[in-house]
Amino acid sequence: VDKAGLAGHAVTWSDQTFQPALSWELEQLRFTISGIAVPFRKASPIEFAIRAKPGGSLKATGSLDLSQPGTSLKVELTNLALAPAETIVNQYTTLTLGTGKAGGAGKFEWNGKTNAIHYAGTMAVSDIDLKTAATGERLLAWQQLAAGDIRLDTGANALSIAQIKLDRPYARIIINKDRSVNLAGIMRPRPASSAPPPAVTIERVGVERGTVDFADLSLVLPFATHIKSLGGAASGLSSA
């Protein structure tokens, strides 16, 4: 077969492991594959593109090898609206996701024999606004969290990132009268996992133009302040 494809279709992607289900409505699906021969002996060129109804798009070009199986793709994610991901935030934290979008570009590879995934590229998550579910107060936010030179290898259970840049972050930190910290209770309890954690290395993390609202209510005379122009960097971070 010289070429086969789909165009103009809409699909709904859903993950029922989350409650409520994580769901993305996708449209304008376009997929083509060329040079198909049976029995499968070599990789076939493919092109893929799709848009998310909430906003954003994904494009991929590369090859699909049905004889292995496996695939190698150049991928580009642009301005994916993260509103549907609020169900993930709700499952793991006591926060709500007000806004956010994601983007990135790189090379994606999948080995069907080992089910290993390799990714080398960039990723950015922008315009995040996290609020407390109970009161609706803004707790954490940032304009952009960008990661460069990402190298993910699920086969080796390893992740390395050359640089993370956090631009215009915001945090509301309160020490309550009982000396508890408001950020301490945002993570929900999770069941223990037998899977070993990935080995993570980060060469450099930088923070620019940050702001913090800080208050200590445990003092005899309660204290509060607004910190701005917060910045700094750290190098050589590792989970080992």
mmCIF file of C-alpha atoms in Angstrom:
data_model
loop_
_atom_site.group_PDB
_atom_site.id
_atom_site.type_symbol
_atom_site.label_atom_id
_atom_site.label_comp_id
_atom_site.label_asym_id
_atom_site.label_seq_id
_atom_site.Cartn_x
_atom_site.Cartn_y
_atom_site.Cartn_z
ATOM 1 C CA VAL A 1 0.000 0.000 0.000
ATOM 2 C CA ASP A 2 1.511 3.327 -1.071
ATOM 3 C CA LYS A 3 -0.405 5.475 1.413
ATOM 4 C CA ALA A 4 -3.306 5.156 3.861
ATOM 5 C CA GLY A 5 -4.758 7.656 6.262
ATOM 6 C CA LEU A 6 -7.511 9.318 8.241
ATOM 7 C CA ALA A 7 -8.615 12.954 8.234
ATOM 8 C CA GLY A 8 -11.183 15.113 9.997
ATOM 9 C CA HIS A 9 -12.091 12.671 12.756
ATOM 10 C CA ALA A 10 -12.842 13.425 16.419
ATOM 11 C CA VAL A 11 -12.071 11.164 19.382
ATOM 12 C CA THR A 12 -12.330 11.275 23.162
ATOM 13 C CA TRP A 13 -9.375 10.029 25.184
ATOM 14 C CA SER A 14 -10.284 8.889 28.690
ATOM 15 C CA ASP A 15 -8.394 7.393 31.639
ATOM 16 C CA GLN A 16 -10.769 5.662 34.046
ATOM 17 C CA THR A 17 -8.082 5.142 36.696
ATOM 18 C CA PHE A 18 -8.840 8.687 37.830
ATOM 19 C CA GLN A 19 -12.080 9.652 39.545
ATOM 20 C CA PRO A 20 -13.656 11.506 37.914
ATOM 21 C CA ALA A 21 -12.123 10.173 34.723
ATOM 22 C CA LEU A 22 -9.363 12.134 33.041
ATOM 23 C CA SER A 23 -10.797 13.007 29.648
ATOM 24 C CA TRP A 24 -9.673 15.029 26.634
ATOM 25 C CA GLU A 25 -11.904 15.757 23.654
ATOM 26 C CA LEU A 26 -9.771 15.708 20.516
ATOM 27 C CA GLU A 27 -10.661 16.821 16.997
ATOM 28 C CA GLN A 28 -9.262 17.404 13.505
ATOM 29 C CA LEU A 29 -7.364 14.118 13.620
ATOM 30 C CA ARG A 30 -5.049 13.607 10.661
ATOM 31 C CA PHE A 31 -2.948 10.471 10.226
ATOM 32 C CA THR A 32 -1.081 9.089 7.220
ATOM 33 C CA ILE A 33 1.201 6.081 6.807
ATOM 34 C CA SER A 34 3.166 5.293 3.659
ATOM 35 C CA GLY A 35 4.977 2.346 2.131
ATOM 36 C CA ILE A 36 3.151 -0.503 3.874
ATOM 37 C CA ALA A 37 4.162 -4.020 2.810
ATOM 38 C CA VAL A 38 3.089 -7.417 4.164
ATOM 39 C CA PRO A 39 4.919 -9.182 5.690
ATOM 40 C CA PHE A 40 6.239 -6.195 7.633
ATOM 41 C CA ARG A 41 9.972 -5.802 7.063
ATOM 42 C CA LYS A 42 10.814 -2.127 7.438
ATOM 43 C CA ALA A 43 9.630 1.078 9.042
ATOM 44 C CA SER A 44 6.923 3.124 7.320
ATOM 45 C CA PRO A 45 6.875 6.951 7.310
ATOM 46 C CA ILE A 46 3.972 8.425 9.299
ATOM 47 C CA GLU A 47 2.505 11.846 9.982
ATOM 48 C CA PHE A 48 0.079 12.652 12.777
ATOM 49 C CA ALA A 49 -1.711 15.793 13.919
ATOM 50 C CA ILE A 50 -4.584 16.475 16.292
ATOM 51 C CA ARG A 51 -6.156 19.390 18.173
ATOM 52 C CA ALA A 52 -7.643 19.448 21.664
ATOM 53 C CA LYS A 53 -11.036 21.115 21.997
ATOM 54 C CA PRO A 54 -10.034 23.014 25.166
ATOM 55 C CA GLY A 55 -7.050 24.351 23.213
ATOM 56 C CA GLY A 56 -3.694 23.165 21.920
ATOM 57 C CA SER A 57 -2.323 20.806 19.310
ATOM 58 C CA LEU A 58 0.036 17.855 18.864
ATOM 59 C CA LYS A 59 2.031 17.128 15.712
ATOM 60 C CA ALA A 60 4.324 14.195 15.012
ATOM 61 C CA THR A 61 6.360 12.986 12.049
ATOM 62 C CA GLY A 62 8.586 9.954 11.850
ATOM 63 C CA SER A 63 8.346 6.233 11.304
ATOM 64 C CA LEU A 64 6.406 3.234 12.553
ATOM 65 C CA ASP A 65 8.051 -0.183 12.375
ATOM 66 C CA LEU A 66 5.383 -2.869 12.608
ATOM 67 C CA SER A 67 7.949 -5.684 12.355
ATOM 68 C CA GLN A 68 9.633 -4.856 15.674
ATOM 69 C CA PRO A 69 7.265 -3.179 16.688
ATOM 70 C CA GLY A 70 8.502 0.317 17.463
ATOM 71 C CA THR A 71 8.305 3.959 16.517
ATOM 72 C CA SER A 72 10.554 7.007 16.273
ATOM 73 C CA LEU A 73 8.878 10.410 16.114
ATOM 74 C CA LYS A 74 9.685 14.081 16.112
ATOM 75 C CA VAL A 75 6.914 15.564 18.275
ATOM 76 C CA GLU A 76 5.679 19.077 18.966
ATOM 77 C CA LEU A 77 3.085 19.949 21.606
ATOM 78 C CA THR A 78 1.748 23.515 21.437
ATOM 79 C CA ASN A 79 -0.328 25.380 24.054
ATOM 80 C CA LEU A 80 -2.228 22.351 25.365
ATOM 81 C CA ALA A 81 -4.890 23.653 27.761
ATOM 82 C CA LEU A 82 -4.547 21.835 31.083
ATOM 83 C CA ALA A 83 -8.095 22.378 32.384
ATOM 84 C CA PRO A 84 -8.973 18.660 31.958
ATOM 85 C CA ALA A 85 -5.925 17.784 34.099
ATOM 86 C CA GLU A 86 -7.631 19.216 37.180
ATOM 87 C CA THR A 87 -8.813 15.682 37.988
ATOM 88 C CA ILE A 88 -5.122 14.694 38.382
ATOM 89 C CA VAL A 89 -4.486 17.637 40.695
ATOM 90 C CA ASN A 90 -7.585 16.759 42.742
ATOM 91 C CA GLN A 91 -6.574 13.122 43.114
ATOM 92 C CA TYR A 92 -3.122 13.854 44.498
ATOM 93 C CA THR A 93 -3.629 17.193 46.252
ATOM 94 C CA THR A 94 -6.231 19.328 48.017
ATOM 95 C CA LEU A 95 -5.804 22.038 45.374
ATOM 96 C CA THR A 96 -7.741 23.112 42.304
ATOM 97 C CA LEU A 97 -6.211 24.058 38.963
ATOM 98 C CA GLY A 98 -7.488 27.381 37.705
ATOM 99 C CA THR A 99 -5.459 27.835 34.528
ATOM 100 C CA GLY A 100 -2.497 26.315 32.730
ATOM 101 C CA LYS A 101 -1.077 25.169 29.428
ATOM 102 C CA ALA A 102 1.763 22.917 28.309
ATOM 103 C CA GLY A 103 4.106 22.692 25.357
ATOM 104 C CA GLY A 104 7.274 20.988 24.271
ATOM 105 C CA ALA A 105 9.259 19.542 21.398
ATOM 106 C CA GLY A 106 11.634 16.653 20.991
ATOM 107 C CA LYS A 107 12.247 13.108 19.825
ATOM 108 C CA PHE A 108 10.025 10.295 21.094
ATOM 109 C CA GLU A 109 10.931 6.625 20.700
ATOM 110 C CA TRP A 110 9.054 3.495 21.730
ATOM 111 C CA ASN A 111 10.428 -0.046 21.722
ATOM 112 C CA GLY A 112 7.562 -2.522 21.478
ATOM 113 C CA LYS A 113 9.691 -5.480 22.561
ATOM 114 C CA THR A 114 10.662 -3.958 25.910
ATOM 115 C CA ASN A 115 7.867 -1.358 26.083
ATOM 116 C CA ALA A 116 10.571 1.189 26.896
ATOM 117 C CA ILE A 117 10.043 4.859 26.091
ATOM 118 C CA HIS A 118 12.806 7.351 25.329
ATOM 119 C CA TYR A 119 12.261 11.091 25.102
ATOM 120 C CA ALA A 120 14.835 13.776 24.417
ATOM 121 C CA GLY A 121 13.716 17.379 24.168
ATOM 122 C CA THR A 122 12.081 20.249 26.035
ATOM 123 C CA MET A 123 8.902 20.816 28.032
ATOM 124 C CA ALA A 124 7.226 23.888 29.485
ATOM 125 C CA VAL A 125 4.184 24.360 31.722
ATOM 126 C CA SER A 126 2.871 27.924 31.787
ATOM 127 C CA ASP A 127 0.285 30.158 33.462
ATOM 128 C CA ILE A 128 -0.369 27.766 36.347
ATOM 129 C CA ASP A 129 -2.716 28.983 39.088
ATOM 130 C CA LEU A 130 -3.356 26.596 42.000
ATOM 131 C CA LYS A 131 -5.902 27.414 44.692
ATOM 132 C CA THR A 132 -7.054 25.727 47.878
ATOM 133 C CA ALA A 133 -10.234 23.739 47.317
ATOM 134 C CA ALA A 134 -11.631 24.694 50.737
ATOM 135 C CA THR A 135 -11.270 28.475 50.569
ATOM 136 C CA GLY A 136 -10.417 29.274 46.949
ATOM 137 C CA GLU A 137 -7.316 31.208 48.015
ATOM 138 C CA ARG A 138 -4.410 31.363 45.616
ATOM 139 C CA LEU A 139 -1.652 29.184 47.030
ATOM 140 C CA LEU A 140 0.870 28.452 44.271
ATOM 141 C CA ALA A 141 1.362 29.863 40.781
ATOM 142 C CA TRP A 142 3.949 30.513 38.130
ATOM 143 C CA GLN A 143 4.188 32.137 34.727
ATOM 144 C CA GLN A 144 6.448 29.488 33.224
ATOM 145 C CA LEU A 145 8.262 26.356 34.315
ATOM 146 C CA ALA A 146 10.580 25.373 31.467
ATOM 147 C CA ALA A 147 12.810 22.310 31.321
ATOM 148 C CA GLY A 148 15.594 22.039 28.738
ATOM 149 C CA ASP A 149 17.566 19.051 27.462
ATOM 150 C CA ILE A 150 15.279 16.458 29.033
ATOM 151 C CA ARG A 151 16.341 12.823 28.659
ATOM 152 C CA LEU A 152 13.814 10.232 29.793
ATOM 153 C CA ASP A 153 14.519 6.495 29.582
ATOM 154 C CA THR A 154 11.833 4.292 31.132
ATOM 155 C CA GLY A 155 13.856 1.183 30.351
ATOM 156 C CA ALA A 156 16.666 2.420 32.596
ATOM 157 C CA ASN A 157 14.144 4.081 34.957
ATOM 158 C CA ALA A 158 16.092 7.317 34.650
ATOM 159 C CA LEU A 159 15.361 10.997 34.039
ATOM 160 C CA SER A 160 17.957 13.718 33.539
ATOM 161 C CA ILE A 161 17.311 17.425 32.968
ATOM 162 C CA ALA A 162 20.032 19.902 32.116
ATOM 163 C CA GLN A 163 18.142 22.986 33.263
ATOM 164 C CA ILE A 164 14.860 23.999 34.874
ATOM 165 C CA LYS A 165 13.880 27.647 34.833
ATOM 166 C CA LEU A 166 11.002 28.882 36.994
ATOM 167 C CA ASP A 167 9.812 32.356 36.007
ATOM 168 C CA ARG A 168 7.533 34.552 38.141
ATOM 169 C CA PRO A 169 6.578 31.933 40.743
ATOM 170 C CA TYR A 170 4.201 32.799 43.584
ATOM 171 C CA ALA A 171 3.643 31.085 46.930
ATOM 172 C CA ARG A 172 1.455 31.837 49.926
ATOM 173 C CA ILE A 173 3.148 30.441 53.047
ATOM 174 C CA ILE A 174 1.474 30.641 56.446
ATOM 175 C CA ILE A 175 2.664 29.314 59.794
ATOM 176 C CA ASN A 176 -0.518 28.780 61.766
ATOM 177 C CA LYS A 177 -1.029 29.374 65.497
ATOM 178 C CA ASP A 178 -0.368 25.678 66.195
ATOM 179 C CA ARG A 179 2.936 26.008 64.240
ATOM 180 C CA SER A 180 1.668 23.891 61.351
ATOM 181 C CA VAL A 181 2.443 25.155 57.840
ATOM 182 C CA ASN A 182 -0.329 25.566 55.302
ATOM 183 C CA LEU A 183 1.680 23.824 52.556
ATOM 184 C CA ALA A 184 2.121 20.679 54.667
ATOM 185 C CA GLY A 185 -1.420 19.439 54.103
ATOM 186 C CA ILE A 186 -1.798 19.873 50.358
ATOM 187 C CA MET A 187 -0.690 16.329 49.381
ATOM 188 C CA ARG A 188 -3.210 13.517 49.757
ATOM 189 C CA PRO A 189 -2.033 10.177 51.228
ATOM 190 C CA ARG A 190 -0.933 7.681 48.582
ATOM 191 C CA PRO A 191 -0.666 3.890 48.836
ATOM 192 C CA ALA A 192 2.836 2.509 49.064
ATOM 193 C CA SER A 193 4.352 1.377 45.775
ATOM 194 C CA SER A 194 6.709 -1.564 45.291
ATOM 195 C CA ALA A 195 8.133 -0.067 42.097
ATOM 196 C CA PRO A 196 11.560 1.518 42.551
ATOM 197 C CA PRO A 197 11.570 5.312 42.095
ATOM 198 C CA PRO A 198 13.323 6.661 39.007
ATOM 199 C CA ALA A 199 16.856 8.000 39.226
ATOM 200 C CA VAL A 200 16.503 11.752 38.698
ATOM 201 C CA THR A 201 19.334 14.193 38.063
ATOM 202 C CA ILE A 202 18.975 17.943 37.446
ATOM 203 C CA GLU A 203 22.054 19.943 36.555
ATOM 204 C CA ARG A 204 20.642 23.383 37.348
ATOM 205 C CA VAL A 205 17.447 24.973 38.706
ATOM 206 C CA GLY A 206 16.937 28.711 38.436
ATOM 207 C CA VAL A 207 14.217 30.951 39.884
ATOM 208 C CA GLU A 208 13.530 34.458 38.614
ATOM 209 C CA ARG A 209 11.156 37.273 39.615
ATOM 210 C CA GLY A 210 9.396 35.306 42.348
ATOM 211 C CA THR A 211 6.985 36.630 44.962
ATOM 212 C CA VAL A 212 5.923 35.215 48.332
ATOM 213 C CA ASP A 213 3.218 36.195 50.795
ATOM 214 C CA PHE A 214 4.489 35.002 54.167
ATOM 215 C CA ALA A 215 2.822 35.127 57.571
ATOM 216 C CA ASP A 216 3.705 33.667 60.964
ATOM 217 C CA LEU A 217 0.610 33.526 63.175
ATOM 218 C CA SER A 218 2.347 31.502 65.894
ATOM 219 C CA LEU A 219 4.187 34.517 67.258
ATOM 220 C CA VAL A 220 2.947 36.586 70.196
ATOM 221 C CA LEU A 221 2.821 39.473 67.741
ATOM 222 C CA PRO A 222 1.771 37.893 64.394
ATOM 223 C CA PHE A 223 4.001 38.864 61.507
ATOM 224 C CA ALA A 224 3.255 39.105 57.763
ATOM 225 C CA THR A 225 5.235 40.341 54.792
ATOM 226 C CA HIS A 226 5.257 40.413 51.017
ATOM 227 C CA ILE A 227 8.518 39.330 49.368
ATOM 228 C CA LYS A 228 9.186 40.245 45.747
ATOM 229 C CA SER A 229 11.996 39.935 43.192
ATOM 230 C CA LEU A 230 12.888 36.530 44.628
ATOM 231 C CA GLY A 231 15.573 34.706 42.661
ATOM 232 C CA GLY A 232 18.347 32.186 42.924
ATOM 233 C CA ALA A 233 19.820 28.997 41.526
ATOM 234 C CA ALA A 234 20.911 25.549 42.622
ATOM 235 C CA SER A 235 23.123 23.039 40.816
ATOM 236 C CA GLY A 236 23.879 19.340 40.923
ATOM 237 C CA LEU A 237 20.573 17.995 42.215
ATOM 238 C CA SER A 238 20.033 14.229 42.327
ATOM 239 C CA SER A 239 17.682 11.683 43.864
ATOM 240 C CA ALA A 240 20.575 9.281 44.454
#
